[in-house]
PDB file of C-alpha atoms in Angstrom:
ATOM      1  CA  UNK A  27       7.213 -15.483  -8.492  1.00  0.00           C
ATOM      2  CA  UNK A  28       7.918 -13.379  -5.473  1.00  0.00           C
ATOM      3  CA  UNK A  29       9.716  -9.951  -5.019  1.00  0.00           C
ATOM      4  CA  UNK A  30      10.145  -8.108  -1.784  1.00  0.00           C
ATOM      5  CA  UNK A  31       9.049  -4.435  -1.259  1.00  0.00           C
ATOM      6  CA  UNK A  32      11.010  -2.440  -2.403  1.00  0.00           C
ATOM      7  CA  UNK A  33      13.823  -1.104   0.745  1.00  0.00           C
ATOM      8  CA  UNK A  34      13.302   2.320  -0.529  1.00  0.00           C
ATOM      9  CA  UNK A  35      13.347   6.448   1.687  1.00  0.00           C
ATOM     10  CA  UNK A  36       9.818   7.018   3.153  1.00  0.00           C
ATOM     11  CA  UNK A  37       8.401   9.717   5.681  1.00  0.00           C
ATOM     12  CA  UNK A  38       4.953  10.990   6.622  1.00  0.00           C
ATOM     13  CA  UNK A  39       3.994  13.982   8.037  1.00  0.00           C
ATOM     14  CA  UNK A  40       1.051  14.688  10.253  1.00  0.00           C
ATOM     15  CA  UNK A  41      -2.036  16.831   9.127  1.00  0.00           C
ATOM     16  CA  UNK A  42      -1.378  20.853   9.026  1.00  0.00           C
ATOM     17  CA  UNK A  43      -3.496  21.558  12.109  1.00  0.00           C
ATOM     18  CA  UNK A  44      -1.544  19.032  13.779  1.00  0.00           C
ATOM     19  CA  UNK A  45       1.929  20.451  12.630  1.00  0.00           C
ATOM     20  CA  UNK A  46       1.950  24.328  11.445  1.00  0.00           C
ATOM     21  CA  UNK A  47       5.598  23.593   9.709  1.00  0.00           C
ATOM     22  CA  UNK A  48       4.117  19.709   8.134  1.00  0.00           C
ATOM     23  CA  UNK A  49       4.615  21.285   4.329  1.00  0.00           C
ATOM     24  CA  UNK A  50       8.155  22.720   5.313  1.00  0.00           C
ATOM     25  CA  UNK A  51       9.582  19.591   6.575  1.00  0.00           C
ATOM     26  CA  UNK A  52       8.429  17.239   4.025  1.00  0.00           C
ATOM     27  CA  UNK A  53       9.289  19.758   1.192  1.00  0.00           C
ATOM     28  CA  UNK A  54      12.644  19.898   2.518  1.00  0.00           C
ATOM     29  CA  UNK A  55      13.007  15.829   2.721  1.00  0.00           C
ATOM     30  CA  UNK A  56      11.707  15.556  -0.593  1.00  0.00           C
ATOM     31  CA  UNK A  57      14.483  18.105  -2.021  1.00  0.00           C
ATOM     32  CA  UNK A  58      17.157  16.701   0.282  1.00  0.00           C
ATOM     33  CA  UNK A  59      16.968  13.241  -0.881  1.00  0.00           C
ATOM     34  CA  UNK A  60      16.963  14.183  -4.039  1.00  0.00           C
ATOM     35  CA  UNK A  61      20.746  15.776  -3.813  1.00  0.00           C
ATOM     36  CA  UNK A  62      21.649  12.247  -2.083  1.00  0.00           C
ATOM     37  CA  UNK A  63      19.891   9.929  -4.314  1.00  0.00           C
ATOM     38  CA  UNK A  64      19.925  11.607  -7.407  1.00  0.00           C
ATOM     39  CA  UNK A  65      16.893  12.192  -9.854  1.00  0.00           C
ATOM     40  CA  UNK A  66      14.287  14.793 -10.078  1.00  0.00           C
ATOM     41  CA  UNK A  67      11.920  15.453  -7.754  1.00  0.00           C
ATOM     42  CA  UNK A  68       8.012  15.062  -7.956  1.00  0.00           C
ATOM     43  CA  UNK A  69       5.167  17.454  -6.599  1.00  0.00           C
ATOM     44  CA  UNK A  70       2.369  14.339  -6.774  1.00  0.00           C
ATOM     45  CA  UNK A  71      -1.184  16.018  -5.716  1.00  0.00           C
ATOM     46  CA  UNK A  72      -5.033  15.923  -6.386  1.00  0.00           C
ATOM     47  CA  UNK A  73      -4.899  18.375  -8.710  1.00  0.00           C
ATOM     48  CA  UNK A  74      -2.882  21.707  -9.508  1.00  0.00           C
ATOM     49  CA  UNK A  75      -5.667  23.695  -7.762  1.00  0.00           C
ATOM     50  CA  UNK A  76      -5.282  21.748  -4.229  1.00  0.00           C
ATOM     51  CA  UNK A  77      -2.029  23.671  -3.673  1.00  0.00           C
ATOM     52  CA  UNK A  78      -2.627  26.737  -5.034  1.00  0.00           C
ATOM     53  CA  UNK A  79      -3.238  28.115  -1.761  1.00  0.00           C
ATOM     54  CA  UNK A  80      -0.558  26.195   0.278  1.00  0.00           C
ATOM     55  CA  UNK A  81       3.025  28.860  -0.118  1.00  0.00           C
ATOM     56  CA  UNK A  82       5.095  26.239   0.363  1.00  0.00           C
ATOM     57  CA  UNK A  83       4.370  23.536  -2.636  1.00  0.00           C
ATOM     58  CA  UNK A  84       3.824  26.648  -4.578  1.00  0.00           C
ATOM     59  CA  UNK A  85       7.326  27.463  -4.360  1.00  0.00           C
ATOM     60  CA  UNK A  86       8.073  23.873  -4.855  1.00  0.00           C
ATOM     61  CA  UNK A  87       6.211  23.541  -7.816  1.00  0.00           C
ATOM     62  CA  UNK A  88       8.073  25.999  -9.643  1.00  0.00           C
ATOM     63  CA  UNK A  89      11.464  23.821  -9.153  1.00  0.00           C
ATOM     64  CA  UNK A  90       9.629  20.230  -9.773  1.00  0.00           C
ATOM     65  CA  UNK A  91       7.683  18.193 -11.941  1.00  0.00           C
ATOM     66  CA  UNK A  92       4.641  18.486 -11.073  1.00  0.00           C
ATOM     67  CA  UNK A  93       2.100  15.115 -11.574  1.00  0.00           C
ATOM     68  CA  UNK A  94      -1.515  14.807 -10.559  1.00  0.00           C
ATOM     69  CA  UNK A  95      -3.855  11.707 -10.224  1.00  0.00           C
ATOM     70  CA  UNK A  96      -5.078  12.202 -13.521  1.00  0.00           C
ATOM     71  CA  UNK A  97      -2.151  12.823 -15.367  1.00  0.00           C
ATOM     72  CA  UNK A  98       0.954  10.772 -13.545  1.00  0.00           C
ATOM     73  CA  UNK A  99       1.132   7.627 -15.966  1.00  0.00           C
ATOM     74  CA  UNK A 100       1.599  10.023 -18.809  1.00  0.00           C
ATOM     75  CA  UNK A 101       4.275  12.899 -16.728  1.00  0.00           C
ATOM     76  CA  UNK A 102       7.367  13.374 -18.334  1.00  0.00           C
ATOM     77  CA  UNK A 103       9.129  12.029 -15.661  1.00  0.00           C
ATOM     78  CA  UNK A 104      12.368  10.212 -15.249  1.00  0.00           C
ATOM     79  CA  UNK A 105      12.017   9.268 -11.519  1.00  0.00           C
ATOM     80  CA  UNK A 106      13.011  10.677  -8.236  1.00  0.00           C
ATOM     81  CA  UNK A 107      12.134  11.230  -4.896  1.00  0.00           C
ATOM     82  CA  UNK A 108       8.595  12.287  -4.416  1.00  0.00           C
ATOM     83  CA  UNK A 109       5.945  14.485  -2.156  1.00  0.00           C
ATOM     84  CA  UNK A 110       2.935  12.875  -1.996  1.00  0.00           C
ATOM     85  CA  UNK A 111       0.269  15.573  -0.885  1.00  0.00           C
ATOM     86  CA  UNK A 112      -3.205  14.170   0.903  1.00  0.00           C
ATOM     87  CA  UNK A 113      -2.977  10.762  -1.559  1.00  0.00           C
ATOM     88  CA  UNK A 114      -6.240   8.472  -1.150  1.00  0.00           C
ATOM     89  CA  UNK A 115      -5.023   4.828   0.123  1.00  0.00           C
ATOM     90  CA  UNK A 116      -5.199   3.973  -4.018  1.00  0.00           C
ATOM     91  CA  UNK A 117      -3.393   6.998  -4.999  1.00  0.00           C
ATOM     92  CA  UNK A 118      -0.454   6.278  -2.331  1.00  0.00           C
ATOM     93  CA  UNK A 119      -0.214   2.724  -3.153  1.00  0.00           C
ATOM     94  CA  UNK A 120       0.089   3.651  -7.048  1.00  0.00           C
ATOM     95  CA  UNK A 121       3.266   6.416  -6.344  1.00  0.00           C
ATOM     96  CA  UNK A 122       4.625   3.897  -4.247  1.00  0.00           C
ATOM     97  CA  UNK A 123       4.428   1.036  -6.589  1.00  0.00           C
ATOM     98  CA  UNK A 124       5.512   3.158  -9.450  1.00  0.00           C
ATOM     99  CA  UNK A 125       9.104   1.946 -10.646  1.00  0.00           C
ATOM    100  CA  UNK A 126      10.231   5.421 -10.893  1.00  0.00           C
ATOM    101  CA  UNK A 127       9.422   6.451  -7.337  1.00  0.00           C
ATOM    102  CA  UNK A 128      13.129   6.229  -5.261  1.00  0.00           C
ATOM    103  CA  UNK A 129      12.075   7.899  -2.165  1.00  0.00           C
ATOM    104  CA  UNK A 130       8.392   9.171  -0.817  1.00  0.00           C
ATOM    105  CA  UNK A 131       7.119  11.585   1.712  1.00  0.00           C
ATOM    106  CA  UNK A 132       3.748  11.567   2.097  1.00  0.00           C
ATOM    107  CA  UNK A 133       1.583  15.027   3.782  1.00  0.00           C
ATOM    108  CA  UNK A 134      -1.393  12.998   5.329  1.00  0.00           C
ATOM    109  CA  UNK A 135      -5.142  14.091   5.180  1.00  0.00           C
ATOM    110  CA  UNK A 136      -6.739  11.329   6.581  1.00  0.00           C
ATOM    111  CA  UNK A 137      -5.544   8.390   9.257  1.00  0.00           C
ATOM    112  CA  UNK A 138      -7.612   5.345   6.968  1.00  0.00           C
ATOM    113  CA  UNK A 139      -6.114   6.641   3.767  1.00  0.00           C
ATOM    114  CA  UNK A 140      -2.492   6.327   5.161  1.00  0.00           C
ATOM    115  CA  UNK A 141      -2.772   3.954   7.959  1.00  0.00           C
ATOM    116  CA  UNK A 142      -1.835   0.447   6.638  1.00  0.00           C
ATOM    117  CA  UNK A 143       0.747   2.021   4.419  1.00  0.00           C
ATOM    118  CA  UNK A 144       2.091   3.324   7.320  1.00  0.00           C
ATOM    119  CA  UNK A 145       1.674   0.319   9.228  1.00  0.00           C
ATOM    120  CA  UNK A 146       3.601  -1.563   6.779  1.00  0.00           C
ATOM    121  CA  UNK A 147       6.188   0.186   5.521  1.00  0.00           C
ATOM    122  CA  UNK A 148       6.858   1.957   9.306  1.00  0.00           C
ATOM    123  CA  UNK A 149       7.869   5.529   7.410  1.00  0.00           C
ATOM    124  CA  UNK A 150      10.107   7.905   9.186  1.00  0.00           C
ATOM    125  CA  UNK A 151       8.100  10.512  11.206  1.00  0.00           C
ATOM    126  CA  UNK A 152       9.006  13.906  10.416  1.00  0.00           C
ATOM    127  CA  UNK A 153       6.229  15.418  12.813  1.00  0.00           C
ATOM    128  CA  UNK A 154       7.413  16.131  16.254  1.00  0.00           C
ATOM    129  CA  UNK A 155       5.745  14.288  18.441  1.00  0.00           C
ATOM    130  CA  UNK A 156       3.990  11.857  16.115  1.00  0.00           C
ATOM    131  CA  UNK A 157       3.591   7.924  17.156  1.00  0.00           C
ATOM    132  CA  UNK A 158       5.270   5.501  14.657  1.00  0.00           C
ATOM    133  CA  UNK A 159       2.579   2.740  13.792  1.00  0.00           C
ATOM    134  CA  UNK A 160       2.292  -0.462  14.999  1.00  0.00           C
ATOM    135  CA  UNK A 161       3.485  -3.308  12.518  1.00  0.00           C
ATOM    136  CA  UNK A 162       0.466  -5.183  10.936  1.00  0.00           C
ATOM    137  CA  UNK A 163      -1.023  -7.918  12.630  1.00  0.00           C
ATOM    138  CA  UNK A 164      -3.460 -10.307  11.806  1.00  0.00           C
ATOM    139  CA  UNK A 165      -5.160 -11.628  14.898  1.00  0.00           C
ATOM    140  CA  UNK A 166      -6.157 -15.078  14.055  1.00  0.00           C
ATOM    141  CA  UNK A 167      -2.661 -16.950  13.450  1.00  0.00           C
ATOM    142  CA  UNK A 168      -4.729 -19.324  11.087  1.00  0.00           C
ATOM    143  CA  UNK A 169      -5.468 -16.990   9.003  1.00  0.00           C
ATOM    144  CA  UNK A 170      -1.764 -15.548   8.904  1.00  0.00           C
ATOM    145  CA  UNK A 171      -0.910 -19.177   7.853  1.00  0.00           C
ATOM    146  CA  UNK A 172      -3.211 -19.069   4.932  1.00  0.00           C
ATOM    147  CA  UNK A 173      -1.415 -15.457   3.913  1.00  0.00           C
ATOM    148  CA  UNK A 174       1.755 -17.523   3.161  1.00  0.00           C
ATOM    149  CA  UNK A 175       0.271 -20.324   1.739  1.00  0.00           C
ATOM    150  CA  UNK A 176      -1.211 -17.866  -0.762  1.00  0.00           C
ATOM    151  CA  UNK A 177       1.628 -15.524  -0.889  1.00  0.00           C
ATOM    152  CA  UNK A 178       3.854 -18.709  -2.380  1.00  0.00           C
ATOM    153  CA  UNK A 179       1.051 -19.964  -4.815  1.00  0.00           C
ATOM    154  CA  UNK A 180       0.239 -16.432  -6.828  1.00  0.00           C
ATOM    155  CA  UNK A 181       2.769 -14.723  -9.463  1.00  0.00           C
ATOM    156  CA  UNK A 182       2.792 -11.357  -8.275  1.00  0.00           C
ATOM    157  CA  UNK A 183       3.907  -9.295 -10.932  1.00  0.00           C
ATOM    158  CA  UNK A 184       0.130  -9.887 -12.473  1.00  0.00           C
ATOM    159  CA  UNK A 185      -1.553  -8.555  -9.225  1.00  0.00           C
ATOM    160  CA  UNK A 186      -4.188 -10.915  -8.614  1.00  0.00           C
ATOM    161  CA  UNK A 187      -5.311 -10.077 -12.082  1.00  0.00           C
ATOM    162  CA  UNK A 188      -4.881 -13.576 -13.494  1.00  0.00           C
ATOM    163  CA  UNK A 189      -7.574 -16.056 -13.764  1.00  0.00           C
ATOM    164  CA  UNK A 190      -5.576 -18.797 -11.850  1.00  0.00           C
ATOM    165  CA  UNK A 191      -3.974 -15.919  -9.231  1.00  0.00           C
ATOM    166  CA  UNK A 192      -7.654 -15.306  -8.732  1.00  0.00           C
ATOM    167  CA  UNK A 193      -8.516 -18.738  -8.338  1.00  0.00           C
ATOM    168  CA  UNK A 194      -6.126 -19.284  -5.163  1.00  0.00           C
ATOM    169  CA  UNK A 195      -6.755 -15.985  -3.570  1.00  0.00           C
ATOM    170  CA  UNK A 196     -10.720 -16.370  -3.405  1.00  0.00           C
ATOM    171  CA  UNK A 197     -10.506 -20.484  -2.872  1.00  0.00           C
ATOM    172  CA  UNK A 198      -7.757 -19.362   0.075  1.00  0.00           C
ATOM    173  CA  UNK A 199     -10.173 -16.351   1.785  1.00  0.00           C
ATOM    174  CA  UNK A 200     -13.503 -19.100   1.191  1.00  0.00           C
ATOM    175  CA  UNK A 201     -11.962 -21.462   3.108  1.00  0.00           C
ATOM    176  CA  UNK A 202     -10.881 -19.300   6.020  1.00  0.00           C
ATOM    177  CA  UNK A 203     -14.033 -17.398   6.045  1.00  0.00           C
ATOM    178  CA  UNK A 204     -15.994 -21.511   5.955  1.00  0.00           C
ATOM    179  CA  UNK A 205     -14.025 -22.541   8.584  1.00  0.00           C
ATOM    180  CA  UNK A 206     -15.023 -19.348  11.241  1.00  0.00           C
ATOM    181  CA  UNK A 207     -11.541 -17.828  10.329  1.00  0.00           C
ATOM    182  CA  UNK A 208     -11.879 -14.059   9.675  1.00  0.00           C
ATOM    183  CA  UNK A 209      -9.483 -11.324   9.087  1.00  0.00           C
ATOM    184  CA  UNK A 210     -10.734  -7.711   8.337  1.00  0.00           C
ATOM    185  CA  UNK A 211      -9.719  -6.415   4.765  1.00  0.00           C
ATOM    186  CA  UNK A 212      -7.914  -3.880   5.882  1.00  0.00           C
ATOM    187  CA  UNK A 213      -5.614  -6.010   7.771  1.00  0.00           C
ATOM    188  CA  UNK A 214      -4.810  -8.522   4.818  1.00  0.00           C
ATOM    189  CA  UNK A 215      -4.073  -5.363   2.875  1.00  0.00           C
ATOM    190  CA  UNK A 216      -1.669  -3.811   5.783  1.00  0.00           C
ATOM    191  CA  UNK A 217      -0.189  -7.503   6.005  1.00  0.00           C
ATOM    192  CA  UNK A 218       0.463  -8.467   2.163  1.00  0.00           C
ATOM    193  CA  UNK A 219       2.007  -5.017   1.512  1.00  0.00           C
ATOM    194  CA  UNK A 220       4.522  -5.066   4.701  1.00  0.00           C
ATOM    195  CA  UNK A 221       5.201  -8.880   3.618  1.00  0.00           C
ATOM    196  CA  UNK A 222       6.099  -8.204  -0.243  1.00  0.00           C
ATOM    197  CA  UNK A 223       2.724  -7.898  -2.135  1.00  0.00           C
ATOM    198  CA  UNK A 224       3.155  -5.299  -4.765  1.00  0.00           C
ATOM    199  CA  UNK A 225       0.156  -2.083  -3.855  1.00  0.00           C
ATOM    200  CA  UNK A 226      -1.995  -3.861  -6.721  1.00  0.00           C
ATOM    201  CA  UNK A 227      -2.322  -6.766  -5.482  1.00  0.00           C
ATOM    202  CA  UNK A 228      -2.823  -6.215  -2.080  1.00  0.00           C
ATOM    203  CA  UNK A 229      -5.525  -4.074  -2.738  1.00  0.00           C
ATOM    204  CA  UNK A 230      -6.936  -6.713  -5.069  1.00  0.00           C
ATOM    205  CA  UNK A 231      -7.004  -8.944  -1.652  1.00  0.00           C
ATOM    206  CA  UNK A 232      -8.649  -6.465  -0.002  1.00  0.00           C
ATOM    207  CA  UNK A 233     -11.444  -6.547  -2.647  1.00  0.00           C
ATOM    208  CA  UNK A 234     -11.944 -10.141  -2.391  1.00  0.00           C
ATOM    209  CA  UNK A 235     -11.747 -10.110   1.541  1.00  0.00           C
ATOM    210  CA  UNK A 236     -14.837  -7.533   1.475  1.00  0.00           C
ATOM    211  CA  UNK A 237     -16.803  -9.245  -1.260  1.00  0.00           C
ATOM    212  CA  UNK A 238     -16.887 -12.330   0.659  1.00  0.00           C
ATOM    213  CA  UNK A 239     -17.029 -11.266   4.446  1.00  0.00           C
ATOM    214  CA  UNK A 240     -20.528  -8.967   2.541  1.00  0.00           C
ATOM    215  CA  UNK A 241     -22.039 -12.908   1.564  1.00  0.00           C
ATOM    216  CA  UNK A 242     -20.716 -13.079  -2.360  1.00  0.00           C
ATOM    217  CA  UNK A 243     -18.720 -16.095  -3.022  1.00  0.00           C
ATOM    218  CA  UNK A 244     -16.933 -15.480  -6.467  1.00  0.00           C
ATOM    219  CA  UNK A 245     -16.758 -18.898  -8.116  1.00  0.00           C
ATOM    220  CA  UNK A 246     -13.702 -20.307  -9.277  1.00  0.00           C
ATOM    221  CA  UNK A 247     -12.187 -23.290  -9.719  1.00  0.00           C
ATOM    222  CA  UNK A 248     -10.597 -25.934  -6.653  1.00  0.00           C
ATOM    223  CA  UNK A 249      -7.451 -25.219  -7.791  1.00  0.00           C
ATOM    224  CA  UNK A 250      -3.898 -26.055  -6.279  1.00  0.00           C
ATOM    225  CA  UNK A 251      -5.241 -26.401  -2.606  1.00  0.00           C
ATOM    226  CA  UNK A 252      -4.849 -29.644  -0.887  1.00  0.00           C
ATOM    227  CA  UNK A 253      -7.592 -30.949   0.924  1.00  0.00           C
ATOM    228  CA  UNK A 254      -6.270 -30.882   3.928  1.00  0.00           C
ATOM    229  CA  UNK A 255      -5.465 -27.828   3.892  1.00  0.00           C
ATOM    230  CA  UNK A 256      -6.967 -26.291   7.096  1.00  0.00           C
ATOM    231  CA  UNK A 257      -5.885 -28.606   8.761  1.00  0.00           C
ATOM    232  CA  UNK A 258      -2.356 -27.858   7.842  1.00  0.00           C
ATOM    233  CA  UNK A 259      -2.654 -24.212   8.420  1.00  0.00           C
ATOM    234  CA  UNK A 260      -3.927 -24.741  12.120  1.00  0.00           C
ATOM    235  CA  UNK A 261      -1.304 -27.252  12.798  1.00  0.00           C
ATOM    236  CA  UNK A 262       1.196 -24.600  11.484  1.00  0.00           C
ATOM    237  CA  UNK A 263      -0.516 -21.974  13.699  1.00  0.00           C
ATOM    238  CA  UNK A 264      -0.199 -24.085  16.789  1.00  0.00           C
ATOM    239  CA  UNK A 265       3.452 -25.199  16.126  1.00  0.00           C
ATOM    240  CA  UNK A 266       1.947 -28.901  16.690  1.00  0.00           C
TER     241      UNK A 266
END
């Protein structure tokens, strides 16, 4: 069972000390789309604290639902469009992956916590200036050919959570990682979400990717991979 991602708004702008006006702009996209798209807008932060300070979200706060990590699966909220301020890579993929989200501007902290979202979803840039990201990559094309084997075989709507989803993810990333064909975690996670992985399950990936590339092997099953499968994958890599 595959679904694509989601062809939904997004932006991103820089840091503060990189732009003075960064609040202004994405409070203003966030409230904009939500006259176009309909909905109600969401203030989605830390905690109510982490704002207090900030003028801007303040003001914002006062016309918007207002959700924190803690507290967002339980908000009374109907959906909207939605500012995302300084999320962690987890908390970004979770208001993205949330059904209700129907646009999302995100007010960055840090580059690694935004980076392969960035990377794969190629937001608009409301910063002047800023550098749009380059699209994933995955350097060793054998490796991309064992993403789509494994991107057919699992049902995403469970996330990786299910025992025979697990099964092919780990037996997949084993037999790469055997065969002298490594990918960093990072980049499976940039390349599953930008190729239809829901957040969950890319990050799931990810979790795998650094158990094994730190020496555990997770054992599983054989499961649904032919045994010729490497073989296949660098045939399919070499267009031979």
């Amino acid at each position: 069972m595959f679904e694509r991602v989601r062809d939904m708004p997004r932006a991103i702008v820089a840091h503060k000390a990189d732009d003075p006006l960064a609040y202004e702009r994405a409070a203003q996209w966030t409230l904009a789309h939500s006259q176009r798209l309909g909905g109600h807008p969401l203030l989605y932060a830390p905690g109510k604290r982490n704002f207090q300070d900030e003028p801007v979200l303040v003001s914002m706060s006062k016309r918007v639902t207002v959700a924190t990590w803690k507290t967002l699966s339980n908000a009374r909220w109907g959906g909207g469009p939605v500012l995302a301020a300084w999320p962690t890579q987890k908390h970004l993929a979770d208001i993205d992956g949330d059904r209700r989200t129907s646009a999302l501007c995100v007010l960055s902290w840090a580059p690694t916590d935004t980076a392969a979202w960035a990377s794969a979803h190629q937001p608009e840039r409301l910063s002047p200036g800023a550098p749009a990201d380059p699209p994933p990559t995955i350097a060793d094309p054998v490796v991309v050919e064992g993403m789509k084997t494994l991107t057919v075989l699992v049902n995403h709507a469970n996330n990786l959570a299910g025992a025979m989803d697990r099964r092919d993810a780990v037996n997949v990333l084993l037999t790469l990682h055997d065969a002298g064909h490594q990918a960093e975690p990072d980049e499976l996670y940039a390349w599953a979400l930008a190729n239809g992985w829901p957040a969950g399950g890319a990050t799931r990936l990810k979790e795998f990717a650094v158990q094994i590339a730190g020496g555990h092997r997770p054992r599983v099953d054989r499961g649904a991979l032919r045994p010729d499968i490497l073989e296949v994958w660098r045939r399919e890599a070499t267009g031979a």
